[in-house]
CSV table of C-alpha atoms and ligand atoms in Angstrom, one decimal:
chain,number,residue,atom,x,y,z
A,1,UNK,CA,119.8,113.0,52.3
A,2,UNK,CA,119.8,116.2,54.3
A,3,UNK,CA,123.2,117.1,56.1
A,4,UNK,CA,120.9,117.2,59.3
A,5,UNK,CA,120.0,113.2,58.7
A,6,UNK,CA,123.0,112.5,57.8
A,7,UNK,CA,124.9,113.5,60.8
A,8,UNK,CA,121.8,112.0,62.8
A,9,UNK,CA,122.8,108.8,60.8
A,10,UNK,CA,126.3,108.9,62.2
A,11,UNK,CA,125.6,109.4,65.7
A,12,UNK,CA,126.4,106.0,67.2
A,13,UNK,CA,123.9,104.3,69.3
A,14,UNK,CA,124.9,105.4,73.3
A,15,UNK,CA,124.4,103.0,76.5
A,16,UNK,CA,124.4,104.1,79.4
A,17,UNK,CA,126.5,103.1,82.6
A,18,UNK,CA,124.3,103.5,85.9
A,19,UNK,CA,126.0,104.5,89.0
A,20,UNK,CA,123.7,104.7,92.5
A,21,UNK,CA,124.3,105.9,95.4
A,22,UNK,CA,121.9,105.4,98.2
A,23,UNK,CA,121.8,107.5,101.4
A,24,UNK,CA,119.4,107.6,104.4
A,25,UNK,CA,118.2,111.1,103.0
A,26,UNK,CA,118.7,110.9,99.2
A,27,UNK,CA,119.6,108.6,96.5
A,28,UNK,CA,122.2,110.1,93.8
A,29,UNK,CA,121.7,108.8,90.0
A,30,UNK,CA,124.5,108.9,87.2
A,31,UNK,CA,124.2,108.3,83.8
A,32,UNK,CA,127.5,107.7,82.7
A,33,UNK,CA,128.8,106.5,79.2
A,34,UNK,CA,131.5,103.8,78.6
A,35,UNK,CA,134.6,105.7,79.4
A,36,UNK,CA,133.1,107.0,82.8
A,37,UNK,CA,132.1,110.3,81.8
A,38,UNK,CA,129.2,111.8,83.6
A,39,UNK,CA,125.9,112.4,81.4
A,40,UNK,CA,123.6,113.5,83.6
A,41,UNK,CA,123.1,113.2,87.4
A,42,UNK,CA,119.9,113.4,90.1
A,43,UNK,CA,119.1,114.0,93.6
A,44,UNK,CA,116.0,112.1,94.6
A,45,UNK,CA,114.8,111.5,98.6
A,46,UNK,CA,115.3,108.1,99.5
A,47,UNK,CA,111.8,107.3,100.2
A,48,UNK,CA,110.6,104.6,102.0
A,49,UNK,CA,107.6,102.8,102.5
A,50,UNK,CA,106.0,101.9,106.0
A,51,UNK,CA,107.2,98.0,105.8
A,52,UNK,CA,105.2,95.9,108.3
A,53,UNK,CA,108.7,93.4,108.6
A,54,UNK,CA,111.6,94.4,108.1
A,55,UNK,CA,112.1,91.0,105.8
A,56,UNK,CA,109.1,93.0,103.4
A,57,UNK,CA,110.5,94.3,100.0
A,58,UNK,CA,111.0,98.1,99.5
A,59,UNK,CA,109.3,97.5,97.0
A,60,UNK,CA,107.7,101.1,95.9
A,61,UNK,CA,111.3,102.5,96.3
A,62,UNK,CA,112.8,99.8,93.7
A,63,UNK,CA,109.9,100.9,91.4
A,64,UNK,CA,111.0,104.8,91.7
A,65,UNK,CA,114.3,104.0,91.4
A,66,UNK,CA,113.8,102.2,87.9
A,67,UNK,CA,111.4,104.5,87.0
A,68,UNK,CA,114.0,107.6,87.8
A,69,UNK,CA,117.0,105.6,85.8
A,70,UNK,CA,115.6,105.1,82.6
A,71,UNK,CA,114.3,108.7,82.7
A,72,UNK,CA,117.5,109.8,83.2
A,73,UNK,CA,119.3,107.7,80.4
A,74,UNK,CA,116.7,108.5,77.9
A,75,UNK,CA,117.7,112.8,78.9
A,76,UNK,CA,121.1,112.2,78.6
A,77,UNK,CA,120.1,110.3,74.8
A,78,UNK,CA,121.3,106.8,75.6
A,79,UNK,CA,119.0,105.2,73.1
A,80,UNK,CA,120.4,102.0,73.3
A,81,UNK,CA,119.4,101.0,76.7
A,82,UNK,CA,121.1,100.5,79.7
A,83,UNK,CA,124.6,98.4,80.0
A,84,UNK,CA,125.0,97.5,83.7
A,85,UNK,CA,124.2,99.2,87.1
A,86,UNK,CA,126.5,99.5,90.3
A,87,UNK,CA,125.2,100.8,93.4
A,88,UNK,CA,126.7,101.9,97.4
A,89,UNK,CA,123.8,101.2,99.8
A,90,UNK,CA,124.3,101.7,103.4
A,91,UNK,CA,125.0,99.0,106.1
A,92,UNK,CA,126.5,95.5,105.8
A,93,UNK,CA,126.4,94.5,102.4
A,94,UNK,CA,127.3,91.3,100.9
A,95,UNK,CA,128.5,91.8,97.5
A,96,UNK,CA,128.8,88.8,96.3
A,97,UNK,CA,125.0,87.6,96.6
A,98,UNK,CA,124.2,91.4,96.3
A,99,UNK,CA,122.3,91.4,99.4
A,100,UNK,CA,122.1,94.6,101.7
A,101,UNK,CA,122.4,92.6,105.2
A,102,UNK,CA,121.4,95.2,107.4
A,103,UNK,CA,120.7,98.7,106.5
A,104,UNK,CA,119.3,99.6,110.5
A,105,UNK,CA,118.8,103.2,108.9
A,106,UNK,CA,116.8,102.0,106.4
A,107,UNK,CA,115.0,99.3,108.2
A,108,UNK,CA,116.4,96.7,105.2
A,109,UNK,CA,117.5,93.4,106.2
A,110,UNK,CA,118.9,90.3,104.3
A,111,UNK,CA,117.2,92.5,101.0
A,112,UNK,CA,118.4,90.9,98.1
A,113,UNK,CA,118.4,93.9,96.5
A,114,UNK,CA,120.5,93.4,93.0
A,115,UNK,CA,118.3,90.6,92.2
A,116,UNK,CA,115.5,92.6,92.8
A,117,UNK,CA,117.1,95.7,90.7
A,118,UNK,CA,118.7,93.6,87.9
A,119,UNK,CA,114.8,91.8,87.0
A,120,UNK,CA,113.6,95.9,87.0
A,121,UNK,CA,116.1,97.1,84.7
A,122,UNK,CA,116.9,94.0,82.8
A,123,UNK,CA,120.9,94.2,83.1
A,124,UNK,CA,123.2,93.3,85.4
A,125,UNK,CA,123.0,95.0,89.0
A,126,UNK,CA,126.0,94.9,91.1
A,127,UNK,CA,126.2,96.5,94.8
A,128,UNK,CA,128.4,97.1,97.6
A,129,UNK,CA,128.9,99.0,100.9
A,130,UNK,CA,128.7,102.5,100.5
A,131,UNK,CA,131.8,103.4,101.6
A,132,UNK,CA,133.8,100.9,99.8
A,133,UNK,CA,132.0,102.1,96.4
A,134,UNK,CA,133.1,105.5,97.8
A,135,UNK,CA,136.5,104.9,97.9
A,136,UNK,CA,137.0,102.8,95.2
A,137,UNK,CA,135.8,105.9,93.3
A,138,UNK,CA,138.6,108.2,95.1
A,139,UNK,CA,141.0,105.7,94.1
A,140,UNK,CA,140.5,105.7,90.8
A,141,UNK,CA,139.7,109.2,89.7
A,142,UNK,CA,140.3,111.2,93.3
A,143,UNK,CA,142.6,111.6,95.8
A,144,UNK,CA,144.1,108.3,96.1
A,145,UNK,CA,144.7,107.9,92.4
A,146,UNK,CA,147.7,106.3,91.6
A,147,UNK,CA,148.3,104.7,95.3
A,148,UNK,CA,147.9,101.0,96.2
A,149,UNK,CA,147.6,101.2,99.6
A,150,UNK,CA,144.6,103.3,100.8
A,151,UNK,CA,142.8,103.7,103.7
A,152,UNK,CA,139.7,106.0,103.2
A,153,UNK,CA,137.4,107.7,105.6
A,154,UNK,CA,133.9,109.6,105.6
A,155,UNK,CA,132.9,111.3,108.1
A,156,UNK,CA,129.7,112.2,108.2
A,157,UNK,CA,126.7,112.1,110.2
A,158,UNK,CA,128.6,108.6,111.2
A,159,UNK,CA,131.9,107.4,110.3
A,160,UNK,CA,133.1,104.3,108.7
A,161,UNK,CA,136.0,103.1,106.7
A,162,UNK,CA,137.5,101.3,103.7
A,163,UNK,CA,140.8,99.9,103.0
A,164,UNK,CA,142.8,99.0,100.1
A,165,UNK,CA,145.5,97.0,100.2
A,166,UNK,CA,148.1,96.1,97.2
A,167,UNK,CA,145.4,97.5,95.5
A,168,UNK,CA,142.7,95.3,96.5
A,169,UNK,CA,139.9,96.2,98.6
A,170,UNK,CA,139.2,94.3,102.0
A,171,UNK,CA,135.8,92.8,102.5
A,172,UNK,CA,136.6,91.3,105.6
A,173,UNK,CA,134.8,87.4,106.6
A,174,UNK,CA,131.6,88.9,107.1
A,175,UNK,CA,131.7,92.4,105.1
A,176,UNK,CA,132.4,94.0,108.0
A,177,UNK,CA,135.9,95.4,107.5
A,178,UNK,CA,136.2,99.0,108.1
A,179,UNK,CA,133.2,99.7,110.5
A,180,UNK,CA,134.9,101.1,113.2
A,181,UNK,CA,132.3,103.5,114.4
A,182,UNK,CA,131.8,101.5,117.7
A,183,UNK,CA,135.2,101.3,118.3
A,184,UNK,CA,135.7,103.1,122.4
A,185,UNK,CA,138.0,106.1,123.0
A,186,UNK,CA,139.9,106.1,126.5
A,187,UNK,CA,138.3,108.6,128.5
A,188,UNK,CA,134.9,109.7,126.4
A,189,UNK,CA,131.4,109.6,128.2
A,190,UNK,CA,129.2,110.8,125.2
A,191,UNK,CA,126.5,108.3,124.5
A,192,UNK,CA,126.4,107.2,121.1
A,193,UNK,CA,123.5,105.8,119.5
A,194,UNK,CA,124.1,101.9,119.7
A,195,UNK,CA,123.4,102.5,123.2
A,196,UNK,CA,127.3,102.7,124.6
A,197,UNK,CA,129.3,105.3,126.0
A,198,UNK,CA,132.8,107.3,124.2
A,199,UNK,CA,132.2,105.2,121.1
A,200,UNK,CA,134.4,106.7,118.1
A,201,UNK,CA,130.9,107.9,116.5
A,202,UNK,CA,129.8,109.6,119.2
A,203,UNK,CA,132.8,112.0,119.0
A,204,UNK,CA,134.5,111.9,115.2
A,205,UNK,CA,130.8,112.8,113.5
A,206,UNK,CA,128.6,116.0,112.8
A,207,UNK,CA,126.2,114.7,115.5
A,208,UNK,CA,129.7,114.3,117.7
A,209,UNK,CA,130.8,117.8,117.1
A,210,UNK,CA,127.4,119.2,117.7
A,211,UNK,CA,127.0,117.5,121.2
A,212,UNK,CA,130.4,118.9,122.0
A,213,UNK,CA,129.2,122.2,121.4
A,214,UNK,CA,126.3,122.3,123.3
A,215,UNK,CA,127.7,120.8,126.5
A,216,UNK,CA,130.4,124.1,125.9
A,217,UNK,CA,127.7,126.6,125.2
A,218,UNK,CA,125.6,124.8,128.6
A,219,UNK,CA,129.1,125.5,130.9
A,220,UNK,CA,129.1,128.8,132.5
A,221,UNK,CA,133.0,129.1,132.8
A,222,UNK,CA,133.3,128.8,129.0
A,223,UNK,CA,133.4,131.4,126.8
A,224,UNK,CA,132.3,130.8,123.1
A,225,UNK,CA,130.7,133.1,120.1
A,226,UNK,CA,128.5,129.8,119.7
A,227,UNK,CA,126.3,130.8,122.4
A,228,UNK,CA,124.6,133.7,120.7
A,229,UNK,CA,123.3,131.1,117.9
A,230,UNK,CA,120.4,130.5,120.5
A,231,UNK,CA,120.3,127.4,119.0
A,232,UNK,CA,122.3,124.1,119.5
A,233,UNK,CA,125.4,124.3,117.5
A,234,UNK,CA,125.3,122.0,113.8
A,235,UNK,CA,128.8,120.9,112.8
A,236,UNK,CA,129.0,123.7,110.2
A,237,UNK,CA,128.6,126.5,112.9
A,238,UNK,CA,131.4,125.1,114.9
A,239,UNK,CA,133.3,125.1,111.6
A,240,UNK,CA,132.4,128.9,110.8
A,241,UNK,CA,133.4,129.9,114.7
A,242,UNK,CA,136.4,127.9,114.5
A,243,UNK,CA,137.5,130.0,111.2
A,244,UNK,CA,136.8,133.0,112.7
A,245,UNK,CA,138.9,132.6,115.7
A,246,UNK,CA,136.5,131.0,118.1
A,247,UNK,CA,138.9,129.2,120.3
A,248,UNK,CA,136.6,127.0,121.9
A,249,UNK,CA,135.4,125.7,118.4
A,250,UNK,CA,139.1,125.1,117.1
A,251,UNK,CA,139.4,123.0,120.2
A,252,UNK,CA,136.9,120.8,119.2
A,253,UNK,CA,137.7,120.2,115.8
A,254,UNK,CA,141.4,119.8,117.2
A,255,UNK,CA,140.0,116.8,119.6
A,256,UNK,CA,137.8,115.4,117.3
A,257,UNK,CA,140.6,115.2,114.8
A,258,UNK,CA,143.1,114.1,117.3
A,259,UNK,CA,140.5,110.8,118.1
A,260,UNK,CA,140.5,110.4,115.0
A,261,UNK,CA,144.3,110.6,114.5
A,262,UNK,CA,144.8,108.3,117.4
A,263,UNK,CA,142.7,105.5,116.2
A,264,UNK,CA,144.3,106.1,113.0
A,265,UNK,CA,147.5,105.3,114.2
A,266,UNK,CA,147.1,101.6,114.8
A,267,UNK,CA,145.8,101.6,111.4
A,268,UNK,CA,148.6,102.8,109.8
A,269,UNK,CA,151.1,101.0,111.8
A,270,UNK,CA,148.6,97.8,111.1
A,271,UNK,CA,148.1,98.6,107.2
A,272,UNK,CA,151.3,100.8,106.3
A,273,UNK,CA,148.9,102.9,104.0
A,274,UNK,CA,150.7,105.2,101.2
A,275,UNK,CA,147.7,107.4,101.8
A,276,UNK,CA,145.0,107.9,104.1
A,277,UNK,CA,141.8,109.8,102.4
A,278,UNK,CA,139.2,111.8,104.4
A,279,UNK,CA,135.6,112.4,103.0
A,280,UNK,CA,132.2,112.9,103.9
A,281,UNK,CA,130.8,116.7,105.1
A,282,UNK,CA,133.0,116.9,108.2
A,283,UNK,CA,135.8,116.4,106.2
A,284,UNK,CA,135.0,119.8,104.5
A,285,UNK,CA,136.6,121.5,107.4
A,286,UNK,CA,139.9,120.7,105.5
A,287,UNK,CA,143.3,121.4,107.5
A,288,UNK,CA,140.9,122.1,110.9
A,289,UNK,CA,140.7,118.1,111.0
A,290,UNK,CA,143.1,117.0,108.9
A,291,UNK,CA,145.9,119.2,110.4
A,292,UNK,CA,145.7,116.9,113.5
A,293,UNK,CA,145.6,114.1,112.4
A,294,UNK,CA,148.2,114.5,110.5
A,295,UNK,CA,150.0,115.7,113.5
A,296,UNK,CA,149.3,112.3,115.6
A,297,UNK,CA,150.6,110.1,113.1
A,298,UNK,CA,153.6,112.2,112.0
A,299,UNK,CA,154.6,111.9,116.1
A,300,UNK,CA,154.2,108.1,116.6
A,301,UNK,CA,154.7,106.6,113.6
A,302,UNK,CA,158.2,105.3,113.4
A,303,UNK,CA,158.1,105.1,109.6
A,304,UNK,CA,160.2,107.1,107.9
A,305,UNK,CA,157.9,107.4,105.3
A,306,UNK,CA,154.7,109.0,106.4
A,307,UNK,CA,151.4,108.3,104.6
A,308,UNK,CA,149.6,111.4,102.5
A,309,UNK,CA,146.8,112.5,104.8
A,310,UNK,CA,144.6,113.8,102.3
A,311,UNK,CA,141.2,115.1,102.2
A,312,UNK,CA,138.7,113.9,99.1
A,313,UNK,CA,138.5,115.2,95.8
A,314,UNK,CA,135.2,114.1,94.6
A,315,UNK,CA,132.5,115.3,96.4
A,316,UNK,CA,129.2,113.1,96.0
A,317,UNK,CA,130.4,111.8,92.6
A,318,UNK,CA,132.8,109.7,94.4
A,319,UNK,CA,130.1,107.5,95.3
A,320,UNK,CA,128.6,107.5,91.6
A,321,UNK,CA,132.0,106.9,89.9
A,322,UNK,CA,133.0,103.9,92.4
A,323,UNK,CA,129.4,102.3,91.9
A,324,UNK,CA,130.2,102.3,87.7
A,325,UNK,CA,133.4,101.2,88.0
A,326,UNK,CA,132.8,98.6,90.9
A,327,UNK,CA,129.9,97.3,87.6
A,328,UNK,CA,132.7,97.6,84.8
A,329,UNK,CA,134.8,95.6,87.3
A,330,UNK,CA,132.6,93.0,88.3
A,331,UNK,CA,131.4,92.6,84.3
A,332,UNK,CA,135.2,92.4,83.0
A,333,UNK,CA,135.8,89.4,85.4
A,334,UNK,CA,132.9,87.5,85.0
A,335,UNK,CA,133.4,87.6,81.0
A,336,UNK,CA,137.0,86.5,82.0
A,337,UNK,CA,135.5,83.5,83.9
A,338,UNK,CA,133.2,82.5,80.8
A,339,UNK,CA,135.8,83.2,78.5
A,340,UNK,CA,138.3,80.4,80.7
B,401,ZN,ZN1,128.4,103.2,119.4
């Protein structure tokens, strides 16, 4: 035997662990191996079919979606198949029949999507809220590693929450816990897009921060470096002013994160979190948002102990991470049950 075969002889057959992360835009695939370390990982648009109902099947994106995993596992040389598959998808999602409920985004409604995924791939398919497989993968290998009691944030184009507590996650009675988007803020006229005014969303989001923006740049008595953009404002621009001393620009990060902040008070005194995680591409503004918030707790709550107010560690392998250990999880206890 040449040395070449025989070290091909002693490479042990690799599986590979599947984490998904589905986004209105794009879907993120990693190919993980048994300890959690990443292989390989792709971008791919989350395209959708024109579906009649919205009870029809996304059928053609399930097909891509298998079709893009086992490429992916066969590049990172897992030649002995896949070993199970978690996936974050938007919306209300009900774990435990491994439906997606309502994903308005994505026009999917009472989808029974792991079913559908688990005959594709031939393994086990578990999935969960987005957000909730986005923490759980801060918790575990991000920002809140090491703390039971979490309460983790993204702020994105929306906003929405998940919170751990003693170390558990909470679904909530109808897999609702955490969306607090809709929640109003005393005072706030923008319309958000569920139709009502001074919802949280509306303010605490990019879209938020780029409304806020434009009604300054449209006020004649304001004056602001965003106005020679000639275009409305994105997030990031009020970000880049802010840094560079635009006053108007800090001023709306420094309301945005003091909404934030506020609403985050009740949580904390509600939750008594040993950390409070912020994530998502708003949170990228660092100290600009988290400064405040920071600030409102640190005055109100009577605690001695405040909670870390931390932003995320992980970027968009948060979401991968969380959806392969949410799998590892849910395969460990289900062996456990068989095994009692
Ligand atoms: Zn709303």
């Amino acid at each position: 035997m040449t040395d070449a075969a025989a070290e091909a002889g002693s490479v042990a057959l690799k599986q590979a662990y599947v984490g998904v992360d589905i986004g209105g835009t794009n879907t993120v695939i990693g190919i993980f191996d048994h300890s959690r370390q990443l292989l390989k990982k792709k971008s791919i648009p989350t395209l959708l079919p024109h579906l009649p109902k919205s009870t029809d099947l996304p059928a053609t994106f399930f097909d891509l979606l298998r079709d893009e995993i086992f490429l992916l596992a066969q590049e990172a040389d897992c030649s002995d198949g896949l070993a199970l598959c978690g996936m974050g998808v938007p919306g209300i999602v009900d774990p435990v029949r491994g439906r997606a409920e309502a994903a308005s985004n994505l026009g999917w409604f009472g989808v029974p999507f792991a079913e559908q995924m688990s005959s594709r791939l031939g393994v086990s398919v578990c999935i969960d809220n987005d957000v909730r497989i986005y923490a759980l993968g801060e918790v575990i290998a991000g920002a809140g590693h090491g703390y039971r009691n979490v309460l983790c944030l993204t702020v994105g184009t929306g906003i929405a929450a998940a919170i751990f507590a003693d170390g558990r996650i909470v679904m909530g009675g109808d897999y609702f816990a955490g969306e607090i988007g809709h929640d109003p803020v005393d005072g706030a006229v923008g319309v958000c897009i569920c139709g009502r005014q001074g919802c949280v969303e509306s303010i605490v989001s990019a879209k938020g921060i780029s409304r806020m923006a434009r009604e300054a740049v449209e006020r004649d008595d304001v004056s602001t470096s965003l106005r020679s953009l000639n275009q409305v404002p994105t997030a990031f621009d009020v970000y880049t002013a802010a840094t560079e001393g635009d006053v108007v620009a800090q001023g709306i990060f420094r309301y945005v994160g003091e909404v934030l902040g506020s609403k985050l008070l009740t949580a904390v005194c509600l939750l008594n979190p040993d950390a409070v995680i912020i994530g998502g591409g708003v949170a990228e503004a660092g100290e600009l948002l988290l400064g405040p918030i920071r600030d409102k707790i640190d005055e109100r709550y009577v605690n001695a102990k405040k909670p870390a107010i931390l932003k995320a560690k992980l970027g968009d392998s948060a979401g991968l991470i969380g959806a392969v250990s949410f799998a590892q999880q849910h395969y460990r206890a289900e062996r456990k049950e068989c095994e009692t």
